[in-house]
mmCIF file of N, CA and C in Angstrom:
data_model
loop_
_atom_site.group_PDB
_atom_site.id
_atom_site.type_symbol
_atom_site.label_atom_id
_atom_site.label_comp_id
_atom_site.label_asym_id
_atom_site.label_seq_id
_atom_site.Cartn_x
_atom_site.Cartn_y
_atom_site.Cartn_z
ATOM 1 N N MET A 120 -59.207 -255.611 2.394
ATOM 2 C CA MET A 120 -60.221 -256.459 2.966
ATOM 3 C C MET A 120 -59.548 -257.596 3.740
ATOM 4 N N GLN A 121 -60.039 -257.803 4.949
ATOM 5 C CA GLN A 121 -59.483 -258.862 5.783
ATOM 6 C C GLN A 121 -60.369 -260.098 5.684
ATOM 7 N N LYS A 122 -59.747 -261.222 5.530
ATOM 8 C CA LYS A 122 -60.506 -262.472 5.461
ATOM 9 C C LYS A 122 -60.152 -263.341 6.667
ATOM 10 N N GLY A 123 -61.188 -263.974 7.252
ATOM 11 C CA GLY A 123 -60.951 -264.892 8.351
ATOM 12 C C GLY A 123 -60.770 -264.240 9.711
ATOM 13 N N LYS A 124 -60.954 -262.932 9.802
ATOM 14 C CA LYS A 124 -60.821 -262.257 11.091
ATOM 15 C C LYS A 124 -62.187 -261.759 11.532
ATOM 16 N N ILE A 125 -62.417 -261.823 12.817
ATOM 17 C CA ILE A 125 -63.694 -261.391 13.379
ATOM 18 C C ILE A 125 -63.493 -260.061 14.102
ATOM 19 N N THR A 126 -64.435 -259.159 13.921
ATOM 20 C CA THR A 126 -64.357 -257.873 14.613
ATOM 21 C C THR A 126 -65.148 -257.972 15.910
ATOM 22 N N ILE A 127 -64.952 -256.995 16.760
ATOM 23 C CA ILE A 127 -65.649 -256.979 18.051
ATOM 24 C C ILE A 127 -67.157 -256.864 17.831
ATOM 25 N N TRP A 128 -67.589 -256.140 16.812
ATOM 26 C CA TRP A 128 -69.015 -255.980 16.545
ATOM 27 C C TRP A 128 -69.631 -257.271 16.021
ATOM 28 N N ASN A 129 -68.887 -257.985 15.204
ATOM 29 C CA ASN A 129 -69.380 -259.279 14.725
ATOM 30 C C ASN A 129 -69.520 -260.266 15.880
ATOM 31 N N LEU A 130 -68.568 -260.252 16.783
ATOM 32 C CA LEU A 130 -68.624 -261.129 17.951
ATOM 33 C C LEU A 130 -69.810 -260.773 18.850
ATOM 34 N N ALA A 131 -70.002 -259.458 19.084
ATOM 35 C CA ALA A 131 -71.123 -259.020 19.922
ATOM 36 C C ALA A 131 -72.454 -259.415 19.282
ATOM 37 N N PHE A 132 -72.593 -259.209 17.989
ATOM 38 C CA PHE A 132 -73.820 -259.581 17.282
ATOM 39 C C PHE A 132 -74.058 -261.084 17.367
ATOM 40 N N PHE A 133 -73.020 -261.871 17.205
ATOM 41 C CA PHE A 133 -73.138 -263.323 17.277
ATOM 42 C C PHE A 133 -73.581 -263.766 18.671
ATOM 43 N N LEU A 134 -73.006 -263.182 19.708
ATOM 44 C CA LEU A 134 -73.379 -263.555 21.085
ATOM 45 C C LEU A 134 -74.831 -263.183 21.392
ATOM 46 N N ILE A 135 -75.256 -262.017 20.916
ATOM 47 C CA ILE A 135 -76.647 -261.601 21.121
ATOM 48 C C ILE A 135 -77.595 -262.549 20.388
ATOM 49 N N LEU A 136 -77.209 -262.951 19.193
ATOM 50 C CA LEU A 136 -78.019 -263.873 18.412
ATOM 51 C C LEU A 136 -78.139 -265.235 19.105
ATOM 52 N N VAL A 137 -77.046 -265.736 19.632
ATOM 53 C CA VAL A 137 -77.061 -267.016 20.351
ATOM 54 C C VAL A 137 -77.917 -266.913 21.604
ATOM 55 N N PHE A 138 -77.788 -265.820 22.354
ATOM 56 C CA PHE A 138 -78.584 -265.623 23.569
ATOM 57 C C PHE A 138 -80.073 -265.569 23.233
ATOM 58 N N ALA A 139 -80.433 -264.859 22.167
ATOM 59 C CA ALA A 139 -81.840 -264.772 21.757
ATOM 60 C C ALA A 139 -82.367 -266.151 21.357
ATOM 61 N N ALA A 140 -81.554 -266.945 20.708
ATOM 62 C CA ALA A 140 -81.975 -268.297 20.322
ATOM 63 C C ALA A 140 -82.223 -269.158 21.555
ATOM 64 N N VAL A 141 -81.367 -269.047 22.564
ATOM 65 C CA VAL A 141 -81.547 -269.805 23.809
ATOM 66 C C VAL A 141 -82.841 -269.381 24.506
ATOM 67 N N LEU A 142 -83.099 -268.072 24.552
ATOM 68 C CA LEU A 142 -84.338 -267.581 25.164
ATOM 69 C C LEU A 142 -85.561 -268.118 24.424
ATOM 70 N N ALA A 143 -85.518 -268.110 23.100
ATOM 71 C CA ALA A 143 -86.652 -268.596 22.314
ATOM 72 C C ALA A 143 -86.897 -270.085 22.551
ATOM 73 N N VAL A 144 -85.836 -270.878 22.600
ATOM 74 C CA VAL A 144 -85.981 -272.309 22.835
ATOM 75 C C VAL A 144 -86.602 -272.575 24.195
ATOM 76 N N ARG A 145 -86.157 -271.851 25.204
ATOM 77 C CA ARG A 145 -86.711 -272.065 26.557
ATOM 78 C C ARG A 145 -88.154 -271.585 26.645
ATOM 79 N N TYR A 146 -88.480 -270.471 25.974
ATOM 80 C CA TYR A 146 -89.844 -269.953 25.981
ATOM 81 C C TYR A 146 -90.797 -270.963 25.339
ATOM 82 N N PHE A 147 -90.449 -271.437 24.143
ATOM 83 C CA PHE A 147 -91.303 -272.404 23.458
ATOM 84 C C PHE A 147 -91.319 -273.746 24.183
ATOM 85 N N GLY A 148 -90.217 -274.106 24.824
ATOM 86 C CA GLY A 148 -90.167 -275.341 25.605
ATOM 87 C C GLY A 148 -91.145 -275.318 26.765
ATOM 88 N N THR A 149 -91.260 -274.180 27.430
ATOM 89 C CA THR A 149 -92.215 -274.046 28.533
ATOM 90 C C THR A 149 -93.644 -274.158 28.020
ATOM 91 N N GLY A 150 -93.926 -273.549 26.883
ATOM 92 C CA GLY A 150 -95.261 -273.648 26.298
ATOM 93 C C GLY A 150 -95.621 -275.079 25.949
ATOM 94 N N ILE A 151 -94.668 -275.796 25.396
ATOM 95 C CA ILE A 151 -94.894 -277.202 25.052
ATOM 96 C C ILE A 151 -95.096 -278.028 26.319
ATOM 97 N N GLU A 152 -94.323 -277.735 27.363
ATOM 98 C CA GLU A 152 -94.469 -278.473 28.621
ATOM 99 C C GLU A 152 -95.858 -278.260 29.224
ATOM 100 N N LYS A 153 -96.372 -277.031 29.178
ATOM 101 C CA LYS A 153 -97.709 -276.760 29.713
ATOM 102 C C LYS A 153 -98.774 -277.550 28.950
ATOM 103 N N LYS A 154 -98.654 -277.607 27.628
ATOM 104 C CA LYS A 154 -99.606 -278.374 26.827
ATOM 105 C C LYS A 154 -99.489 -279.867 27.128
ATOM 106 N N GLN A 155 -98.277 -280.342 27.323
ATOM 107 C CA GLN A 155 -98.055 -281.758 27.604
ATOM 108 C C GLN A 155 -98.642 -282.146 28.966
ATOM 109 N N ILE A 156 -98.496 -281.271 29.954
ATOM 110 C CA ILE A 156 -99.070 -281.534 31.281
ATOM 111 C C ILE A 156 -100.590 -281.656 31.171
ATOM 112 N N LYS A 157 -101.212 -280.719 30.462
ATOM 113 C CA LYS A 157 -102.668 -280.746 30.304
ATOM 114 C C LYS A 157 -103.114 -282.034 29.610
ATOM 115 N N LYS A 158 -102.405 -282.408 28.557
ATOM 116 C CA LYS A 158 -102.737 -283.625 27.805
ATOM 117 C C LYS A 158 -102.554 -284.872 28.666
ATOM 118 N N GLU A 159 -101.481 -284.912 29.437
ATOM 119 C CA GLU A 159 -101.219 -286.078 30.271
ATOM 120 C C GLU A 159 -102.287 -286.243 31.358
ATOM 121 N N ILE A 160 -102.702 -285.145 31.971
ATOM 122 C CA ILE A 160 -103.758 -285.210 32.990
ATOM 123 C C ILE A 160 -105.064 -285.686 32.360
ATOM 124 N N PHE A 161 -105.389 -285.132 31.191
ATOM 125 C CA PHE A 161 -106.623 -285.535 30.507
ATOM 126 C C PHE A 161 -106.584 -287.020 30.143
ATOM 127 N N ASP A 162 -105.452 -287.492 29.646
ATOM 128 C CA ASP A 162 -105.316 -288.911 29.279
ATOM 129 C C ASP A 162 -105.420 -289.823 30.500
ATOM 130 N N GLU A 163 -104.781 -289.444 31.598
ATOM 131 C CA GLU A 163 -104.851 -290.252 32.821
ATOM 132 C C GLU A 163 -106.277 -290.332 33.344
ATOM 133 N N MET A 164 -106.993 -289.206 33.289
ATOM 134 C CA MET A 164 -108.385 -289.229 33.750
ATOM 135 C C MET A 164 -109.242 -290.088 32.831
ATOM 136 N N GLY A 165 -108.921 -290.109 31.542
ATOM 137 C CA GLY A 165 -109.674 -290.920 30.587
ATOM 138 C C GLY A 165 -109.569 -292.400 30.882
ATOM 139 N N VAL A 166 -108.455 -292.819 31.448
ATOM 140 C CA VAL A 166 -108.275 -294.229 31.800
ATOM 141 C C VAL A 166 -109.235 -294.637 32.915
ATOM 142 N N PHE A 167 -109.502 -293.728 33.835
ATOM 143 C CA PHE A 167 -110.312 -294.049 35.014
ATOM 144 C C PHE A 167 -111.761 -293.581 34.892
ATOM 145 N N ARG A 168 -112.212 -293.200 33.698
ATOM 146 C CA ARG A 168 -113.596 -292.741 33.559
ATOM 147 C C ARG A 168 -114.562 -293.845 33.935
ATOM 148 N N GLY A 169 -115.657 -293.436 34.495
ATOM 149 C CA GLY A 169 -116.683 -294.387 34.900
ATOM 150 C C GLY A 169 -117.025 -294.179 36.361
ATOM 151 N N PRO A 170 -117.698 -295.158 36.961
ATOM 152 C CA PRO A 170 -118.133 -295.013 38.350
ATOM 153 C C PRO A 170 -116.979 -294.874 39.340
ATOM 154 N N GLN A 171 -115.785 -295.397 38.989
ATOM 155 C CA GLN A 171 -114.668 -295.333 39.930
ATOM 156 C C GLN A 171 -113.984 -293.959 39.953
ATOM 157 N N LEU A 172 -114.361 -293.053 39.039
ATOM 158 C CA LEU A 172 -113.754 -291.723 39.015
ATOM 159 C C LEU A 172 -114.473 -290.819 40.013
ATOM 160 N N THR A 173 -113.767 -290.452 41.061
ATOM 161 C CA THR A 173 -114.324 -289.610 42.116
ATOM 162 C C THR A 173 -113.494 -288.334 42.222
ATOM 163 N N ASP A 174 -113.975 -287.405 43.058
ATOM 164 C CA ASP A 174 -113.215 -286.174 43.307
ATOM 165 C C ASP A 174 -111.810 -286.494 43.805
ATOM 166 N N ALA A 175 -111.715 -287.433 44.728
ATOM 167 C CA ALA A 175 -110.413 -287.797 45.304
ATOM 168 C C ALA A 175 -109.481 -288.368 44.241
ATOM 169 N N LYS A 176 -110.024 -289.181 43.334
ATOM 170 C CA LYS A 176 -109.197 -289.784 42.276
ATOM 171 C C LYS A 176 -108.710 -288.712 41.295
ATOM 172 N N ILE A 177 -109.572 -287.757 40.957
ATOM 173 C CA ILE A 177 -109.177 -286.669 40.070
ATOM 174 C C ILE A 177 -108.051 -285.845 40.704
ATOM 175 N N ARG A 178 -108.209 -285.528 41.977
ATOM 176 C CA ARG A 178 -107.164 -284.775 42.682
ATOM 177 C C ARG A 178 -105.851 -285.556 42.725
ATOM 178 N N GLU A 179 -105.947 -286.853 42.933
ATOM 179 C CA GLU A 179 -104.757 -287.700 42.984
ATOM 180 C C GLU A 179 -104.043 -287.729 41.622
ATOM 181 N N ILE A 180 -104.818 -287.826 40.553
ATOM 182 C CA ILE A 180 -104.232 -287.856 39.205
ATOM 183 C C ILE A 180 -103.511 -286.541 38.907
ATOM 184 N N ILE A 181 -104.163 -285.426 39.175
ATOM 185 C CA ILE A 181 -103.563 -284.114 38.914
ATOM 186 C C ILE A 181 -102.310 -283.940 39.757
ATOM 187 N N ASP A 182 -102.398 -284.284 41.032
ATOM 188 C CA ASP A 182 -101.256 -284.157 41.932
ATOM 189 C C ASP A 182 -100.089 -285.034 41.470
ATOM 190 N N GLN A 183 -100.385 -286.241 41.059
ATOM 191 C CA GLN A 183 -99.355 -287.191 40.629
ATOM 192 C C GLN A 183 -98.621 -286.699 39.377
ATOM 193 N N VAL A 184 -99.367 -286.199 38.393
ATOM 194 C CA VAL A 184 -98.748 -285.722 37.147
ATOM 195 C C VAL A 184 -97.888 -284.483 37.416
ATOM 196 N N LEU A 185 -98.391 -283.569 38.236
ATOM 197 C CA LEU A 185 -97.626 -282.347 38.526
ATOM 198 C C LEU A 185 -96.370 -282.658 39.343
ATOM 199 N N ARG A 186 -96.490 -283.527 40.325
ATOM 200 C CA ARG A 186 -95.318 -283.859 41.152
ATOM 201 C C ARG A 186 -94.255 -284.616 40.361
ATOM 202 N N LYS A 187 -94.681 -285.387 39.357
ATOM 203 C CA LYS A 187 -93.726 -286.088 38.501
ATOM 204 C C LYS A 187 -92.828 -285.084 37.771
ATOM 205 N N ARG A 188 -93.351 -283.887 37.521
ATOM 206 C CA ARG A 188 -92.589 -282.832 36.863
ATOM 207 C C ARG A 188 -92.056 -281.798 37.862
ATOM 208 N N SER A 189 -92.055 -282.145 39.123
ATOM 209 C CA SER A 189 -91.556 -281.285 40.209
ATOM 210 C C SER A 189 -92.325 -279.969 40.296
ATOM 211 N N LEU A 190 -93.627 -280.027 40.086
ATOM 212 C CA LEU A 190 -94.492 -278.861 40.200
ATOM 213 C C LEU A 190 -95.470 -279.085 41.343
ATOM 214 N N GLU A 191 -95.862 -278.008 41.972
ATOM 215 C CA GLU A 191 -96.757 -278.074 43.124
ATOM 216 C C GLU A 191 -98.138 -277.545 42.734
ATOM 217 N N PRO A 192 -99.199 -278.345 42.915
ATOM 218 C CA PRO A 192 -100.537 -277.824 42.610
ATOM 219 C C PRO A 192 -100.932 -276.750 43.624
ATOM 220 N N ILE A 193 -101.505 -275.670 43.116
ATOM 221 C CA ILE A 193 -101.958 -274.583 43.991
ATOM 222 C C ILE A 193 -103.412 -274.793 44.373
ATOM 223 N N GLU A 194 -104.222 -275.163 43.377
ATOM 224 C CA GLU A 194 -105.654 -275.313 43.611
ATOM 225 C C GLU A 194 -106.205 -276.374 42.651
ATOM 226 N N VAL A 195 -107.088 -277.221 43.144
ATOM 227 C CA VAL A 195 -107.738 -278.235 42.309
ATOM 228 C C VAL A 195 -109.228 -278.230 42.654
ATOM 229 N N ASN A 196 -110.075 -278.082 41.624
ATOM 230 C CA ASN A 196 -111.531 -278.098 41.808
ATOM 231 C C ASN A 196 -112.145 -279.084 40.831
ATOM 232 N N THR A 197 -113.136 -279.832 41.286
ATOM 233 C CA THR A 197 -113.866 -280.742 40.410
ATOM 234 C C THR A 197 -115.356 -280.585 40.657
ATOM 235 N N GLU A 198 -116.126 -280.836 39.606
ATOM 236 C CA GLU A 198 -117.579 -280.769 39.748
ATOM 237 C C GLU A 198 -118.200 -281.753 38.766
ATOM 238 N N PHE A 199 -119.045 -282.619 39.279
ATOM 239 C CA PHE A 199 -119.782 -283.547 38.437
ATOM 240 C C PHE A 199 -121.072 -282.846 38.035
ATOM 241 N N LYS A 200 -121.130 -282.364 36.785
ATOM 242 C CA LYS A 200 -122.280 -281.595 36.306
ATOM 243 C C LYS A 200 -123.526 -282.469 36.160
ATOM 244 N N SER A 201 -123.346 -283.670 35.701
ATOM 245 C CA SER A 201 -124.451 -284.616 35.555
ATOM 246 C C SER A 201 -123.838 -286.008 35.661
ATOM 247 N N ASN A 202 -124.626 -287.014 35.380
ATOM 248 C CA ASN A 202 -124.079 -288.372 35.419
ATOM 249 C C ASN A 202 -123.010 -288.592 34.358
ATOM 250 N N SER A 203 -123.006 -287.763 33.316
ATOM 251 C CA SER A 203 -122.086 -288.026 32.211
ATOM 252 C C SER A 203 -121.069 -286.918 31.964
ATOM 253 N N MET A 204 -121.001 -285.879 32.796
ATOM 254 C CA MET A 204 -120.075 -284.773 32.530
ATOM 255 C C MET A 204 -119.338 -284.365 33.799
ATOM 256 N N ILE A 205 -118.004 -284.225 33.664
ATOM 257 C CA ILE A 205 -117.155 -283.769 34.769
ATOM 258 C C ILE A 205 -116.471 -282.489 34.316
ATOM 259 N N GLU A 206 -116.497 -281.483 35.160
ATOM 260 C CA GLU A 206 -115.715 -280.281 34.912
ATOM 261 C C GLU A 206 -114.662 -280.190 36.000
ATOM 262 N N PHE A 207 -113.448 -279.840 35.614
ATOM 263 C CA PHE A 207 -112.366 -279.727 36.588
ATOM 264 C C PHE A 207 -111.469 -278.558 36.234
ATOM 265 N N SER A 208 -110.812 -278.032 37.247
ATOM 266 C CA SER A 208 -109.854 -276.945 37.040
ATOM 267 C C SER A 208 -108.719 -277.131 38.042
ATOM 268 N N TYR A 209 -107.558 -276.645 37.636
ATOM 269 C CA TYR A 209 -106.400 -276.706 38.527
ATOM 270 C C TYR A 209 -105.443 -275.582 38.189
ATOM 271 N N LYS A 210 -104.671 -275.204 39.185
ATOM 272 C CA LYS A 210 -103.658 -274.162 39.033
ATOM 273 C C LYS A 210 -102.338 -274.704 39.540
ATOM 274 N N TYR A 211 -101.273 -274.307 38.874
ATOM 275 C CA TYR A 211 -99.936 -274.635 39.343
ATOM 276 C C TYR A 211 -98.977 -273.536 38.907
ATOM 277 N N GLU A 212 -97.837 -273.508 39.553
ATOM 278 C CA GLU A 212 -96.830 -272.488 39.278
ATOM 279 C C GLU A 212 -95.662 -273.133 38.542
ATOM 280 N N ILE A 213 -95.237 -272.509 37.447
ATOM 281 C CA ILE A 213 -94.120 -273.031 36.665
ATOM 282 C C ILE A 213 -93.074 -271.922 36.510
ATOM 283 N N THR A 214 -91.814 -272.290 36.683
ATOM 284 C CA THR A 214 -90.715 -271.333 36.592
ATOM 285 C C THR A 214 -89.823 -271.706 35.419
ATOM 286 N N THR A 215 -89.519 -270.706 34.591
ATOM 287 C CA THR A 215 -88.638 -270.899 33.449
ATOM 288 C C THR A 215 -87.348 -270.136 33.701
ATOM 289 N N ASP A 216 -86.216 -270.814 33.560
ATOM 290 C CA ASP A 216 -84.909 -270.201 33.765
ATOM 291 C C ASP A 216 -84.376 -269.696 32.428
ATOM 292 N N TYR A 217 -84.267 -268.376 32.297
ATOM 293 C CA TYR A 217 -83.768 -267.753 31.076
ATOM 294 C C TYR A 217 -82.306 -267.313 31.214
ATOM 295 N N ILE A 218 -81.524 -268.016 31.973
ATOM 296 C CA ILE A 218 -80.099 -267.795 32.228
ATOM 297 C C ILE A 218 -79.862 -266.537 33.066
ATOM 298 N N LEU A 219 -80.226 -265.356 32.568
ATOM 299 C CA LEU A 219 -79.997 -264.119 33.319
ATOM 300 C C LEU A 219 -81.116 -263.813 34.310
ATOM 301 N N PHE A 220 -82.266 -264.401 34.105
ATOM 302 C CA PHE A 220 -83.405 -264.173 34.998
ATOM 303 C C PHE A 220 -84.316 -265.392 34.954
ATOM 304 N N LYS A 221 -85.210 -265.464 35.933
ATOM 305 C CA LYS A 221 -86.208 -266.531 35.982
ATOM 306 C C LYS A 221 -87.585 -265.894 35.910
ATOM 307 N N ARG A 222 -88.484 -266.558 35.188
ATOM 308 C CA ARG A 222 -89.852 -266.072 35.058
ATOM 309 C C ARG A 222 -90.782 -267.122 35.651
ATOM 310 N N THR A 223 -91.602 -266.707 36.588
ATOM 311 C CA THR A 223 -92.559 -267.594 37.230
ATOM 312 C C THR A 223 -93.960 -267.163 36.826
ATOM 313 N N GLU A 224 -94.762 -268.140 36.421
ATOM 314 C CA GLU A 224 -96.139 -267.835 36.071
ATOM 315 C C GLU A 224 -97.068 -268.879 36.676
ATOM 316 N N ILE A 225 -98.286 -268.455 36.921
ATOM 317 C CA ILE A 225 -99.305 -269.359 37.430
ATOM 318 C C ILE A 225 -100.164 -269.785 36.250
ATOM 319 N N VAL A 226 -100.252 -271.077 36.041
ATOM 320 C CA VAL A 226 -101.026 -271.640 34.936
ATOM 321 C C VAL A 226 -102.374 -272.077 35.494
ATOM 322 N N ASP A 227 -103.447 -271.591 34.890
ATOM 323 C CA ASP A 227 -104.808 -271.905 35.313
ATOM 324 C C ASP A 227 -105.487 -272.677 34.184
ATOM 325 N N VAL A 228 -105.866 -273.920 34.447
ATOM 326 C CA VAL A 228 -106.485 -274.780 33.432
ATOM 327 C C VAL A 228 -107.912 -275.096 33.862
ATOM 328 N N VAL A 229 -108.855 -274.880 32.957
ATOM 329 C CA VAL A 229 -110.258 -275.239 33.162
ATOM 330 C C VAL A 229 -110.631 -276.156 32.013
ATOM 331 N N ASP A 230 -111.129 -277.333 32.328
ATOM 332 C CA ASP A 230 -111.433 -278.321 31.292
ATOM 333 C C ASP A 230 -112.595 -279.198 31.746
ATOM 334 N N GLY A 231 -113.032 -280.063 30.884
ATOM 335 C CA GLY A 231 -114.106 -280.987 31.206
ATOM 336 C C GLY A 231 -114.020 -282.206 30.310
ATOM 337 N N MET A 232 -114.721 -283.247 30.726
ATOM 338 C CA MET A 232 -114.761 -284.466 29.925
ATOM 339 C C MET A 232 -116.018 -285.258 30.279
ATOM 340 N N GLU A 233 -116.361 -286.153 29.368
ATOM 341 C CA GLU A 233 -117.502 -287.039 29.633
ATOM 342 C C GLU A 233 -117.062 -288.144 30.577
ATOM 343 N N ASN A 234 -117.990 -288.557 31.445
ATOM 344 C CA ASN A 234 -117.726 -289.636 32.387
ATOM 345 C C ASN A 234 -118.701 -290.768 32.068
ATOM 346 N N TYR A 235 -118.209 -291.769 31.377
ATOM 347 C CA TYR A 235 -119.067 -292.893 30.956
ATOM 348 C C TYR A 235 -119.510 -293.718 32.137
ATOM 349 N N GLY A 236 -120.778 -293.985 32.203
ATOM 350 C CA GLY A 236 -121.325 -294.876 33.226
ATOM 351 C C GLY A 236 -121.291 -294.288 34.617
ATOM 352 N N GLY A 237 -121.161 -292.971 34.716
ATOM 353 C CA GLY A 237 -121.027 -292.337 36.021
ATOM 354 C C GLY A 237 -122.319 -292.200 36.757
#
């Protein structure tokens, strides 16, 4: 029995394990980033709720948050359902670098919030 020596198969298994761990971290990191973007946009819009919240302001908020993360908005839609409800949707493209390849996906978010005093 040899102690302290590594075989080629042990090395290959270790490298595959490390690569899989890196892929998992980047995959979950992208998921967390998408949730954080959605939360940040919702929070920013919450600050401006009321009569001063317009279609242009909503578009500006979404554009500002996405550009801060070097993302480009593809589509932004807003609709004031009533005096107290706003529905909005936006799309953007996010690319994840997995070292050997890159994965690009289009994220489509549809959400709504109450607009106080609107």
